[in-house]
Coordinates of C-alpha atoms in Angstrom, one line a residue:
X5 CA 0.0 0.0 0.0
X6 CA 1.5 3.5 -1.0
X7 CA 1.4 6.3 1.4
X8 CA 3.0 9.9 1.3
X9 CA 6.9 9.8 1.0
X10 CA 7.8 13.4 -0.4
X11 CA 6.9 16.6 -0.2
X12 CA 7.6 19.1 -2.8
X13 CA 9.5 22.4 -0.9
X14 CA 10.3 24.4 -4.1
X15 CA 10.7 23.6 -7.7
X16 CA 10.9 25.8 -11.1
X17 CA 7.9 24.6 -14.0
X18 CA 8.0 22.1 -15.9
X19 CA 9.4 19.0 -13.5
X20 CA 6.9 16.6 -13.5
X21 CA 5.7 12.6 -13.0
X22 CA 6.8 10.5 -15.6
X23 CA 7.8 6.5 -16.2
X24 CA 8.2 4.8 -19.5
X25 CA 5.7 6.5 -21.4
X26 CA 2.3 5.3 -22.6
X27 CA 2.4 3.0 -26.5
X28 CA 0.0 2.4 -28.6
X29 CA -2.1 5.6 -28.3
X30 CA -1.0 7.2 -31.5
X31 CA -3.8 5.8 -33.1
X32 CA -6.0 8.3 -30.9
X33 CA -3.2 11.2 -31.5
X34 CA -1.9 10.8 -28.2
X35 CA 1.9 10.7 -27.9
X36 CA 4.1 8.4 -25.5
X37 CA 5.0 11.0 -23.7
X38 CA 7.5 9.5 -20.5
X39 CA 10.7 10.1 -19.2
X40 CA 12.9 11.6 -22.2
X41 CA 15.7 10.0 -20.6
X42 CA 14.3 6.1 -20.3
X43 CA 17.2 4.8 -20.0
X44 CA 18.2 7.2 -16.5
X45 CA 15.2 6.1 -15.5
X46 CA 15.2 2.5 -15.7
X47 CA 18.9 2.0 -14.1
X48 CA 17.2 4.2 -11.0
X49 CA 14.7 1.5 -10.7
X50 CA 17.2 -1.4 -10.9
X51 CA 18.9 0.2 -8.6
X52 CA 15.9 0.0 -6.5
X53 CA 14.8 -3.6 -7.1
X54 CA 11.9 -1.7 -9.1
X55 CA 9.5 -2.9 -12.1
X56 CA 11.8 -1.1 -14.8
X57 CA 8.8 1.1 -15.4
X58 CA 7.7 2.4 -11.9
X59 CA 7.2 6.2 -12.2
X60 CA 9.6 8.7 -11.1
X61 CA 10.7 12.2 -10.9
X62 CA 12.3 14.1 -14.6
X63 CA 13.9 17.3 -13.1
X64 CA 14.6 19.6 -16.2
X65 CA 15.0 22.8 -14.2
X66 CA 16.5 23.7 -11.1
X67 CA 17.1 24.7 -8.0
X68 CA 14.4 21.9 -6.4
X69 CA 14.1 21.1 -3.0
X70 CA 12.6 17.7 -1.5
X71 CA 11.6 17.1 2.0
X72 CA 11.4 13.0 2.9
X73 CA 8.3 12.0 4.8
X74 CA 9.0 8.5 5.9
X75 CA 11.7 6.2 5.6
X76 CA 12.7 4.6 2.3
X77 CA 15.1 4.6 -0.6
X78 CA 15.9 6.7 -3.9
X79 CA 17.8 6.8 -6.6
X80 CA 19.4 9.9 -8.5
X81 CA 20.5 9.1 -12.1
X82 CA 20.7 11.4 -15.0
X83 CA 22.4 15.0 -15.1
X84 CA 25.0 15.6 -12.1
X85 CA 22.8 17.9 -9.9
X86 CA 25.6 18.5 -7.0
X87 CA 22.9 16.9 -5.2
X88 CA 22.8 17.1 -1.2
X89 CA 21.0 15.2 1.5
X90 CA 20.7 17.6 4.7
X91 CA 23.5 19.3 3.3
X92 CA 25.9 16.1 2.8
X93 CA 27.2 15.5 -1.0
X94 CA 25.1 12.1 -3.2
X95 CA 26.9 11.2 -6.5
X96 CA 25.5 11.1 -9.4
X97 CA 23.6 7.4 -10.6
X98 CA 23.4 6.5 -6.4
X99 CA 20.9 4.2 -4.5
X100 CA 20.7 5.4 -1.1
X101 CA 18.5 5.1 2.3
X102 CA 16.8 8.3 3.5
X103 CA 14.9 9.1 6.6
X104 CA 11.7 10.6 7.6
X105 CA 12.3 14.6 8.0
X106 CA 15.6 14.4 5.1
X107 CA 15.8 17.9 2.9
X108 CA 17.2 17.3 -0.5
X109 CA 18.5 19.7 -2.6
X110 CA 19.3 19.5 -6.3
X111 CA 21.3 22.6 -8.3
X112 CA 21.5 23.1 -11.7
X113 CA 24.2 20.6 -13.2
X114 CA 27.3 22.0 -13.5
X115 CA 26.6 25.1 -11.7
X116 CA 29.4 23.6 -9.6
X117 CA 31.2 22.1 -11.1
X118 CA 33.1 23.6 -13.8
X119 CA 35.8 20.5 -15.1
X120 CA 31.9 19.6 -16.6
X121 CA 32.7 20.2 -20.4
X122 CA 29.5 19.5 -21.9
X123 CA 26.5 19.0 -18.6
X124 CA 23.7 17.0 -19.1
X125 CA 20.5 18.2 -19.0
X126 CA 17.9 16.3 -16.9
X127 CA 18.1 14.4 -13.6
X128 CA 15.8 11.2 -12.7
X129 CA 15.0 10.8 -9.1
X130 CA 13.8 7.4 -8.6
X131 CA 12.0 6.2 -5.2
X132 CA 11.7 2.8 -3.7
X133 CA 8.1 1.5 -5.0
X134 CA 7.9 4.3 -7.2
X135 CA 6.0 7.1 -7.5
X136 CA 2.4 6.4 -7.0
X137 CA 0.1 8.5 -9.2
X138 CA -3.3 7.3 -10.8
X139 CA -2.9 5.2 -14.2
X140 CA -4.5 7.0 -17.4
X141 CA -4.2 4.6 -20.4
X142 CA -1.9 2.4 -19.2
X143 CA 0.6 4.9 -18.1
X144 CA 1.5 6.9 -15.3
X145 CA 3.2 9.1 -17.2
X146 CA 2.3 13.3 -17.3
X147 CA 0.9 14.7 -20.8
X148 CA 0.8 17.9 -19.4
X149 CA 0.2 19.8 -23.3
X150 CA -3.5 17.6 -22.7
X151 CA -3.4 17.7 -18.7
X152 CA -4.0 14.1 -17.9
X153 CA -1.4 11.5 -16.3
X154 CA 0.9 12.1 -13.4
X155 CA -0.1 14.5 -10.5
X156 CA -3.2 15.7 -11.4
X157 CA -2.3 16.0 -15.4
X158 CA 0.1 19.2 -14.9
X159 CA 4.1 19.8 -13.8
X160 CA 5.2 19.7 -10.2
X161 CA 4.6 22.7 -7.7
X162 CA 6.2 23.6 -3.9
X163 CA 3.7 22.1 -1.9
X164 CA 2.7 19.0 -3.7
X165 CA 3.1 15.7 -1.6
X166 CA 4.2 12.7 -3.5
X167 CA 3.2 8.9 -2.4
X168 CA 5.6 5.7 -2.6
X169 CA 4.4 2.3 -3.7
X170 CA 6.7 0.5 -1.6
X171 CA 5.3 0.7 2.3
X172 CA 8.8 -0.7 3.6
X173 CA 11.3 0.7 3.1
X174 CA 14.5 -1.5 1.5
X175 CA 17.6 -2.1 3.9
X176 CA 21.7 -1.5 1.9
X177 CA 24.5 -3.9 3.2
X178 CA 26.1 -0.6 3.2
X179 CA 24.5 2.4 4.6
X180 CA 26.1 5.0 2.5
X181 CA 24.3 3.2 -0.6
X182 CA 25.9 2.2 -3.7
X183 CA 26.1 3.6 -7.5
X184 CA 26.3 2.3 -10.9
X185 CA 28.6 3.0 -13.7
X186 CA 27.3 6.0 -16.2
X187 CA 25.8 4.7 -19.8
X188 CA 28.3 7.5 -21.1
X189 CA 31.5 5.2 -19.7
X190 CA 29.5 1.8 -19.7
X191 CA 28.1 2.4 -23.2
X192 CA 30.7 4.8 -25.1
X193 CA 29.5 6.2 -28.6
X194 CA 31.6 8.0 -30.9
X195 CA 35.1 9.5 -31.0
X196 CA 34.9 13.4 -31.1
X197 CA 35.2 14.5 -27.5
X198 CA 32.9 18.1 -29.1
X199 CA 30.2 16.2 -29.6
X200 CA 27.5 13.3 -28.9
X201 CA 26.8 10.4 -31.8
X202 CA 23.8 9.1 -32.2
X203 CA 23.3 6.2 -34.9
X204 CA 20.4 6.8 -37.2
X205 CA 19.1 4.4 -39.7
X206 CA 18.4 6.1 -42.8
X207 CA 14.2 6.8 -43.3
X208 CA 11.7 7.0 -46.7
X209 CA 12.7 10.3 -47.8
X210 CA 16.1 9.9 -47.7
X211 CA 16.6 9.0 -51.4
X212 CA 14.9 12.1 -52.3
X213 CA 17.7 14.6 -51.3
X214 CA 20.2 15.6 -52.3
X215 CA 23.9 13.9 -52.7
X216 CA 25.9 16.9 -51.0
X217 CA 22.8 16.5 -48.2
X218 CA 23.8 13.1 -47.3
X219 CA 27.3 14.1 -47.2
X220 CA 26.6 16.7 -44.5
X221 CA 24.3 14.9 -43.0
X222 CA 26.4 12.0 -41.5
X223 CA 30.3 14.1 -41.9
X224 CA 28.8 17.6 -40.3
X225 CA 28.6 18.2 -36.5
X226 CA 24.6 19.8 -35.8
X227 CA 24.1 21.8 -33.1
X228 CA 21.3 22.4 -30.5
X229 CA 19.1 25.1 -30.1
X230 CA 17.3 27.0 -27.4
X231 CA 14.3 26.1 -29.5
X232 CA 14.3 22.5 -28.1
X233 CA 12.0 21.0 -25.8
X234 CA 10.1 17.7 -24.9
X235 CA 8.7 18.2 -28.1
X236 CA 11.4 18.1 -30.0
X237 CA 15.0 19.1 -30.6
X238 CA 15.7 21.6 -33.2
X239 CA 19.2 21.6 -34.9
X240 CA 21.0 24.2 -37.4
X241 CA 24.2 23.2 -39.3
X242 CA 26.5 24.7 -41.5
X243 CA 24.8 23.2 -44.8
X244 CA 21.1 23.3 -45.0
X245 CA 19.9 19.6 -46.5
X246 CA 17.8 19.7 -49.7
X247 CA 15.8 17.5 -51.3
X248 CA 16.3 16.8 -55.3
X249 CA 12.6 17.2 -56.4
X250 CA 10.5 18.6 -53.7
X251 CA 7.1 17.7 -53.4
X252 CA 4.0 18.0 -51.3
X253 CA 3.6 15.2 -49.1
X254 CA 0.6 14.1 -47.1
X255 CA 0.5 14.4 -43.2
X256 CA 1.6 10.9 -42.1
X257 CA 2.6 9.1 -38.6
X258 CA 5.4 9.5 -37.3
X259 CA 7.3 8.0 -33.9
X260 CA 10.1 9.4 -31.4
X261 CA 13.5 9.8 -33.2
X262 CA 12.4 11.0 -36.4
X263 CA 14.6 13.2 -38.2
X264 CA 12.2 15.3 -40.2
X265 CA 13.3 18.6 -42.4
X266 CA 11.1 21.0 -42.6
X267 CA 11.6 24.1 -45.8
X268 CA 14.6 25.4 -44.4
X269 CA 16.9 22.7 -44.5
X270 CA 17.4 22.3 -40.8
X271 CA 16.5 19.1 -39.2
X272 CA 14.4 18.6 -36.4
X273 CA 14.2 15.7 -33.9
X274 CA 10.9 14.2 -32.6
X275 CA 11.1 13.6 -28.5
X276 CA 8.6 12.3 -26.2
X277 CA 6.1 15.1 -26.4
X278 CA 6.3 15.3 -30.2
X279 CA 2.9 15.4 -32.9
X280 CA 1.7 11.8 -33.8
X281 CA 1.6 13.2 -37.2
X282 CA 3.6 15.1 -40.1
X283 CA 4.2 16.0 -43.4
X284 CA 8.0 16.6 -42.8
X285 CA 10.4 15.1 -45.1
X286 CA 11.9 12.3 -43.0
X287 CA 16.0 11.9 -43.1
X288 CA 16.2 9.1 -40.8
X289 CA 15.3 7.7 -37.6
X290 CA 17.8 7.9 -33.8
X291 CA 17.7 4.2 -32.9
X292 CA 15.5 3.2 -29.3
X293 CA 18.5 2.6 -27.9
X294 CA 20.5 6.4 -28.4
X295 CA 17.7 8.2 -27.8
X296 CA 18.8 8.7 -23.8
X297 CA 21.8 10.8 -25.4
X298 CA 19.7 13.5 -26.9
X299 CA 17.7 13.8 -23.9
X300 CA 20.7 15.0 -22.0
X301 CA 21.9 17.4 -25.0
X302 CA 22.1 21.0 -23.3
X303 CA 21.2 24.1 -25.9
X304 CA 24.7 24.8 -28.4
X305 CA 26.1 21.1 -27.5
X306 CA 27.3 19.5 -31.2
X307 CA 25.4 16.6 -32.5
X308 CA 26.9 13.5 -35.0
X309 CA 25.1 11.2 -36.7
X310 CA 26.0 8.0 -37.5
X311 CA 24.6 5.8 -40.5
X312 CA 23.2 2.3 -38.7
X313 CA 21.2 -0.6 -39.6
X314 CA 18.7 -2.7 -38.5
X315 CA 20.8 -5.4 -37.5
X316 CA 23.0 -2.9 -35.4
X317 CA 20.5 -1.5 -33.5
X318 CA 19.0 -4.6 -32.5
X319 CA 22.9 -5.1 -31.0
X320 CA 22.6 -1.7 -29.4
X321 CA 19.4 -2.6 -27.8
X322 CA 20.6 -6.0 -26.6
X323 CA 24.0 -4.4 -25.2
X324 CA 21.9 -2.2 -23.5
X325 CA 19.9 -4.8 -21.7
X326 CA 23.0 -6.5 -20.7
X327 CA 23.8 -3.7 -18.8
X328 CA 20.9 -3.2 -17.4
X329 CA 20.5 -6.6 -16.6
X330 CA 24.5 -6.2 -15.0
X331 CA 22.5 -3.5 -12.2
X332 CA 20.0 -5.7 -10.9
X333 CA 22.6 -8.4 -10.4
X334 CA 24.6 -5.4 -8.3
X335 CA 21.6 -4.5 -6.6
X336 CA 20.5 -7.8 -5.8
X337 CA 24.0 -8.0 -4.1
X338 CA 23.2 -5.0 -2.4
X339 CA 20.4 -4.8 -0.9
X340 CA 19.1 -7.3 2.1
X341 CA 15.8 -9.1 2.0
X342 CA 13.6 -8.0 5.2
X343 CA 14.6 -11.3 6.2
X344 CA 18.4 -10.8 6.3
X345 CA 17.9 -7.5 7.6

């Protein structure tokens, strides 16, 4: 049975409940929505000894301040935050016990920490249980552009209590808690130390531009603008792509990773809060599995693509479950049934 575990001191808009995301609603127009960062997520909860998609917290702007109403457990994944516990340092990608009456504190990453040469952008706080919000269609998930899902269908605001699924709280062989190894060192991607890769398997359209398009597609670094959101990530590049023949083309579906260009040549990248629909020119698509990288691309960070098939990103998606699967094994080791404890 769930009962209140945090209460909600301060926090800027637009943090909100969110877990793996909500499939097989884009016949109704309804996106996925979920944590942009899936992957931050789902470590968090092996951490935890959670179902990989128990809900948790996405912290996309900062400074936010928790207070801990009973005993339990979280996770923080994601972005470094310089987080602190009553004022005592947490690592980044930690499990850790808390106690009832416990304030934490999360900054803006790498407001402190400037040997950071390219922060992330959002932060994960998983809890032990999970966050324990009403289901709407299958998904706990916040849609806040149709204000449904999550608390109350909107973001998170100071004075907002949050309940825990998990009434008992989960005991650590050590009491400082333990961490896990980064996806950025665990599951390195590329070789320019500028930028992030992403592999991208080539989409309909992409015949129909041109040849110098595809060469600065996949050879030029893209970067991010401040125009990117949930939505969608915007990019601009030195060499606007083009299309041979341009034609009309009829509003279509389309799923999170798309690269669509729109008229002006620069592309645009679909995210969790993106349409169902579009008439975009599609370049390619980000692979499931790479799609954690562009949720932690800050505004002017430099973006690579990298050509990929089919056959390669099911290899990326099954490396990726290995080391997912390598976490529970650690936390299995580290935490203590309530019969050992």
């Amino acid at each position: 049975m769930s009962a209140p575990f945090l209460e909600v001191l301060a926090t800027p808009a637009l943090n909100s409940v969110q877990d793996l995301g909500r499939p097989g609603q884009r016949r109704w127009g309804i996106g996925p929505t979920g944590m942009v960062d899936a992957l931050a997520l789902q470590v968090g909860n092996a951490l935890l000894g959670n179902a990989p998609d128990a809900a948790g917290l996405e912290l996309q702007l900062f400074p936010v301040r928790l207070r801990v109403l009973r005993d339990g457990a979280i996770a923080l994944t994601g972005a470094d935050c310089d987080a602190r516990l009553d004022g005592r340092p947490v690592p980044p990608w930690w499990a850790l016990p808390v106690r009832a009456g416990q304030v934490l504190e999360l900054s803006p990453p790498g407001a402190t920490r400037r040997d950071l040469a390219a922060p992330a952008l959002r932060a994960c706080l998983s809890v032990a249980g999970g966050i324990d919000v009403p289901e709407v269609l299958g998904s706990r998930a916040t849609h806040v552009r149709c204000a449904f899902g999550g608390l109350e269908g909107r973001a998170l605001r100071a004075g907002d209590v949050l309940d825990a699924g998990a009434a008992q709280a989960p005991a650590f062989r050590d009491p400082a808690g333990f961490g896990a190894l980064p996806p950025a060192t665990a599951l390195p991607l590329g070789d320019d130390p500028e930028a992030t890769t992403v592999r991208v398997i080539p989409a309909a359209e992409y015949p129909a531009f041109t040849d110098a398009s595809h060469a600065a597609f996949w050879n030029d670094p893209w970067r991010v603008t401040i125009q990117s959101d949930r939505m969608g990530m915007r990019l601009e590049g030195t060499t606007p792509l083009k299309r041979a023949v341009v034609q009309e083309m009829r509003s279509h579906g389309i799923v999170c990773g798309v690269v669509q260009v729109p008229p002006g040549g620069h592309p645009i990248i679909q995210l969790n809060d993106g349409n169902t629909a579009g008439g975009y020119p599609k370049m390619g698509v980000v692979i499931d599995p790479d799609l954690w990288r562009l949720a932690q691309l800050p505004p002017r960070r430099l973006l690579r693509f990298q050509r990929c098939d089919l056959a390669q990103a099911r290899a990326a998606a099954l490396e990726q479950e290995d080391y997912l699967a390598g976490l529970r094994r650690l936390s299995a080791l580290s935490l203590m049934t309530p019969e050992a404890a």
